[in-house]
Short mmCIF file of C-alpha atoms and ligand atoms in Angstrom, two decimals:
data_model
loop_
_atom_site.label_atom_id
_atom_site.label_comp_id
_atom_site.label_asym_id
_atom_site.label_seq_id
_atom_site.Cartn_x
_atom_site.Cartn_y
_atom_site.Cartn_z
CA MET G 9 -10.32 -15.77 18.71
CA PRO G 10 -11.61 -12.72 16.68
CA ASP G 11 -9.16 -11.43 14.10
CA SER G 12 -7.24 -8.21 14.56
CA LEU G 13 -4.96 -6.04 12.41
CA ALA G 14 -2.16 -7.09 15.07
CA ARG G 15 -2.87 -10.71 14.19
CA VAL G 16 -2.69 -10.11 10.39
CA SER G 17 0.45 -8.24 10.63
CA ARG G 18 2.21 -11.21 12.62
CA ALA G 19 0.84 -13.75 10.15
CA VAL G 20 2.26 -11.45 7.34
CA VAL G 21 5.58 -11.15 8.99
CA ASP G 22 5.87 -14.99 9.44
CA CYS G 23 4.71 -15.79 6.04
CA GLU G 24 6.88 -18.11 3.78
CA ARG G 25 4.18 -18.96 0.87
CA CYS G 26 6.24 -17.57 -1.87
CA PRO G 27 9.59 -19.05 -1.97
CA ARG G 28 10.69 -16.96 -5.02
CA LEU G 29 9.98 -13.72 -3.24
CA ARG G 30 11.35 -15.02 0.17
CA ARG G 31 14.69 -15.93 -1.46
CA TRP G 32 14.78 -12.58 -3.19
CA CYS G 33 14.14 -10.58 0.06
CA ARG G 34 16.70 -12.34 2.02
CA GLU G 35 19.13 -12.04 -0.55
CA ALA G 36 18.53 -8.22 -0.94
CA ALA G 37 18.92 -8.02 2.92
CA ARG G 38 22.14 -9.92 2.97
CA THR G 39 23.67 -8.22 -0.04
CA LYS G 40 22.32 -4.64 0.48
CA VAL G 41 23.32 -1.68 -1.63
CA LYS G 42 26.15 0.42 -0.80
CA ARG G 43 24.53 3.31 0.74
CA PHE G 44 22.82 1.20 3.33
CA GLN G 45 25.75 -1.28 3.87
CA ASP G 46 25.87 -0.40 7.55
CA GLN G 47 22.07 -1.05 8.26
CA GLU G 48 20.55 -4.30 9.26
CA TYR G 49 17.69 -4.95 6.82
CA TRP G 50 14.42 -6.30 7.72
CA GLY G 51 14.18 -8.88 5.08
CA ARG G 52 10.74 -10.16 5.91
CA PRO G 53 7.35 -9.69 4.62
CA VAL G 54 6.21 -6.15 5.25
CA PRO G 55 2.86 -5.66 7.03
CA GLY G 56 0.09 -3.08 6.33
CA PHE G 57 0.50 0.33 8.19
CA GLY G 58 -1.84 2.85 9.54
CA ASP G 59 -5.05 3.96 11.49
CA PRO G 60 -7.33 1.17 12.51
CA ARG G 61 -10.22 3.68 12.18
CA ALA G 62 -9.07 4.58 8.49
CA ARG G 63 -11.84 5.95 6.12
CA LEU G 64 -8.97 5.96 3.30
CA LEU G 65 -7.42 2.80 2.26
CA VAL G 66 -4.38 3.26 0.19
CA VAL G 67 -3.56 0.01 -1.94
CA GLY G 68 -0.07 -0.33 -3.16
CA LEU G 69 1.74 -2.88 -5.15
CA ALA G 70 4.72 -4.33 -3.13
CA PRO G 71 7.66 -3.29 -1.07
CA ALA G 72 11.02 -2.22 -2.58
CA ALA G 73 14.04 -4.31 -1.98
CA HIS G 74 15.96 -1.33 -0.37
CA GLY G 75 12.88 0.52 1.08
CA GLY G 76 10.10 -1.47 2.85
CA ASN G 77 12.36 -4.71 2.74
CA ARG G 78 14.96 -2.69 4.60
CA THR G 79 12.83 -0.74 7.02
CA GLY G 80 9.90 -3.03 7.68
CA ARG G 81 7.38 -0.45 7.02
CA VAL G 82 5.35 0.13 3.67
CA PHE G 83 6.58 2.94 1.59
CA THR G 84 9.43 3.81 4.07
CA GLY G 85 13.08 4.78 3.20
CA ASP G 86 12.54 5.07 -0.56
CA ARG G 87 11.64 7.73 -2.99
CA SER G 88 8.17 6.29 -3.64
CA GLY G 89 7.51 6.59 0.04
CA ASP G 90 9.13 10.22 -0.05
CA PHE G 91 6.57 11.15 -2.74
CA LEU G 92 3.44 9.44 -1.08
CA PHE G 93 4.04 10.46 2.53
CA ALA G 94 4.81 14.04 1.50
CA ALA G 95 1.46 13.94 -0.19
CA LEU G 96 -0.43 12.32 2.53
CA HIS G 97 1.03 14.76 5.03
CA ARG G 98 -0.30 17.75 2.65
CA GLY G 99 -3.68 16.10 2.63
CA GLY G 100 -3.76 15.83 6.38
CA PHE G 101 -3.42 11.93 6.36
CA ALA G 102 0.30 11.75 7.91
CA ARG G 103 1.69 13.30 10.83
CA GLN G 104 5.00 13.88 8.98
CA PRO G 105 6.07 14.49 5.44
CA GLU G 106 8.92 12.01 5.81
CA SER G 107 8.79 8.29 6.12
CA LEU G 108 12.31 7.22 7.01
CA ALA G 109 12.15 4.19 9.61
CA ARG G 110 9.80 2.35 11.72
CA ASP G 111 10.72 4.41 14.72
CA ASP G 112 10.56 7.88 13.10
CA GLY G 113 7.46 8.83 14.82
CA GLN G 114 5.26 8.87 11.71
CA ARG G 115 1.60 8.25 12.25
CA LEU G 116 -1.07 7.90 9.66
CA ARG G 117 -4.54 9.65 10.46
CA ASP G 118 -7.69 8.38 8.84
CA CYS G 119 -5.69 6.26 6.47
CA TYR G 120 -4.26 2.88 6.33
CA ILE G 121 -1.70 1.60 3.53
CA ALA G 122 -1.86 -2.07 2.35
CA PRO G 123 0.03 -3.56 -0.87
CA VAL G 124 -1.44 -6.41 -2.76
CA ALA G 125 2.05 -8.24 -2.18
CA ARG G 126 4.17 -7.97 1.07
CA CYS G 127 7.42 -9.15 -0.12
CA ALA G 128 9.73 -7.25 -2.41
CA PRO G 129 9.60 -8.87 -5.87
CA PRO G 130 12.56 -8.93 -8.50
CA ALA G 131 12.00 -6.04 -10.98
CA ASN G 132 9.20 -4.91 -8.81
CA LYS G 133 6.98 -7.27 -10.58
CA PRO G 134 5.11 -9.80 -8.19
CA THR G 135 3.52 -12.69 -10.43
CA PRO G 136 -0.21 -13.09 -10.53
CA ALA G 137 0.12 -16.24 -8.52
CA GLU G 138 1.97 -14.43 -5.76
CA ILE G 139 -0.53 -11.56 -5.71
CA ALA G 140 -3.23 -14.10 -5.31
CA ARG G 141 -1.38 -16.08 -2.64
CA CYS G 142 -1.13 -12.66 -0.76
CA ARG G 143 -4.73 -11.70 -0.95
CA GLU G 144 -5.77 -13.30 2.26
CA TYR G 145 -4.02 -10.60 4.26
CA LEU G 146 -5.66 -7.77 2.16
CA ALA G 147 -9.13 -9.53 2.65
CA ARG G 148 -8.61 -9.81 6.51
CA GLU G 149 -7.60 -6.22 6.66
CA TRP G 150 -10.49 -5.29 4.55
CA ALA G 151 -12.92 -7.17 6.91
CA LEU G 152 -11.27 -5.37 9.92
CA LEU G 153 -11.17 -1.61 8.58
CA LYS G 154 -14.90 -1.39 8.66
CA ARG G 155 -15.02 2.60 8.45
CA VAL G 156 -13.31 2.58 5.04
CA ARG G 157 -15.28 4.62 2.44
CA ALA G 158 -12.42 5.61 0.00
CA ILE G 159 -9.82 3.18 -1.59
CA LEU G 160 -6.93 4.91 -3.31
CA VAL G 161 -5.27 2.42 -5.77
CA LEU G 162 -1.73 3.14 -6.86
CA GLY G 163 -1.62 1.56 -10.24
CA ARG G 164 -3.49 -0.85 -12.33
CA ILE G 165 -2.01 -4.00 -10.64
CA ALA G 166 -3.14 -2.60 -7.31
CA MET G 167 -6.55 -1.97 -8.65
CA ASP G 168 -6.96 -5.29 -10.21
CA GLY G 169 -5.60 -6.97 -6.83
CA PHE G 170 -7.90 -5.16 -4.87
CA LEU G 171 -10.99 -5.84 -6.97
CA ALA G 172 -10.27 -9.60 -7.29
CA MET G 173 -10.20 -9.49 -3.27
CA LEU G 174 -13.43 -7.76 -3.21
CA ARG G 175 -15.00 -10.02 -5.73
CA GLU G 176 -13.93 -13.08 -3.57
CA THR G 177 -15.98 -11.61 -0.64
CA GLY G 178 -19.08 -11.77 -2.92
CA ARG G 179 -19.45 -8.06 -3.36
CA PRO G 180 -21.50 -7.21 -6.60
CA LEU G 181 -19.13 -5.22 -8.92
CA PRO G 182 -19.33 -4.16 -12.58
CA PRO G 183 -17.43 -6.43 -14.84
CA ARG G 184 -14.97 -3.83 -16.03
CA LEU G 185 -13.70 -0.76 -14.18
CA GLU G 186 -11.47 1.39 -16.03
CA PHE G 187 -8.11 2.45 -14.80
CA THR G 188 -6.94 5.99 -15.67
CA HIS G 189 -5.28 8.49 -13.48
CA GLY G 190 -8.15 10.37 -11.59
CA ALA G 191 -10.83 7.91 -12.35
CA ALA G 192 -13.17 7.20 -9.61
CA HIS G 193 -15.86 4.39 -9.35
CA ASP G 194 -18.82 3.83 -7.15
CA LEU G 195 -18.58 0.48 -5.34
CA GLY G 196 -21.83 0.86 -3.43
CA ALA G 197 -22.76 1.49 0.28
CA GLY G 198 -20.94 4.88 0.02
CA VAL G 199 -17.52 3.30 -1.08
CA ARG G 200 -15.77 4.76 -3.71
CA LEU G 201 -12.59 3.68 -5.67
CA PHE G 202 -10.01 6.25 -6.84
CA CYS G 203 -7.30 5.47 -9.27
CA SER G 204 -3.83 7.13 -9.40
CA TYR G 205 -0.59 6.14 -11.16
CA HIS G 206 1.60 4.47 -8.85
CA VAL G 207 4.13 6.74 -6.93
CA SER G 208 7.13 4.76 -8.33
CA GLN G 209 10.18 6.80 -9.58
CA GLN G 210 9.32 5.71 -12.98
CA ASN G 211 6.29 7.78 -12.86
CA THR G 212 7.57 10.62 -10.59
CA PHE G 213 10.91 11.23 -12.29
CA THR G 214 9.36 11.36 -15.49
CA GLY G 215 6.72 13.80 -14.66
CA ARG G 216 4.06 11.27 -15.53
CA LEU G 217 2.94 11.77 -11.93
CA THR G 218 3.54 15.04 -10.23
CA PRO G 219 2.62 16.05 -6.68
CA ARG G 220 -0.14 18.29 -8.32
CA SER G 221 -1.79 15.42 -10.29
CA PHE G 222 -1.47 13.36 -7.08
CA ASP G 223 -2.95 16.00 -4.96
CA ALA G 224 -5.90 16.25 -7.40
CA VAL G 225 -6.86 12.77 -6.75
CA LEU G 226 -6.46 13.05 -2.86
CA GLY G 227 -8.53 16.16 -3.12
CA LYS G 228 -11.35 14.13 -4.74
CA VAL G 229 -10.89 11.44 -1.91
CA LYS G 230 -11.35 14.05 0.58
CA ARG G 231 -14.32 15.81 -0.84
CA HIS G 232 -16.03 12.41 -0.99
CA LEU G 233 -15.17 11.59 2.76
CA ALA G 234 -16.54 15.04 3.65
CA ALA G 235 -19.59 14.29 1.69
CA GLU G 236 -19.98 11.07 3.62
CA ASP G 237 -19.58 12.93 6.79
CA HIS G 238 -22.53 15.06 5.88
CA GLY G 239 -24.64 12.34 4.13
S1 SF4 X 25 4.05 -12.22 -1.02
FE1 SF4 X 25 2.62 -12.52 0.55
S2 SF4 X 25 1.78 -14.51 0.41
FE2 SF4 X 25 3.93 -14.34 -0.67
S3 SF4 X 25 5.56 -14.78 0.95
FE3 SF4 X 25 5.24 -12.59 0.78
S4 SF4 X 25 3.56 -12.32 2.46
FE4 SF4 X 25 3.50 -14.47 1.95
#
């Protein structure tokens, strides 16, 4: 049977490959935090989300214990998601500026979001082995999202995870691609990789990443996609 995004999502949700992460997610879902005590947590791996015809792929790190691990959708129900979806909405990629719950009516247009690890990790840090174990899902999505021409990586770990996946597909790549906020790299065949600091509170609360500096990167993405349209 041919692969599909729905099949990948089902496989992700049932995945138990990383015992440490599965324990952590279940425990966070059981204990909860005070402000969400009355909510039922998702507590399972979180699949990718977005438009199957996307030309922009946003690659994140991993769900948050009380965000995606609670709501069951990437960047949904936490401050990182507030920042990201507001920006995607300003850029015309999201129907709504908020991302609150799986049934909030949010839709992505021309954009798909996929993290390099699909389970919330302790201290927001998946191990390299856990990211490697999860790579199959990103690879399957990459193979299915045939229209993607721009990849926006959120942070260096997301960039490394994405490039490792791409190397495994046999795509020739330069040995080292620099990560700095705003950097862009040509990956051949009209595909370009764009780098941004991660949208975590650590960056957005300290002013390291601002709506303006994120919009500047999204602006580059949009110009590239527009140029591809006319190319
Ligand atoms: S991180 Fe990925 S590979 Fe590991 S258990 Fe979660 S979904 Fe499975």
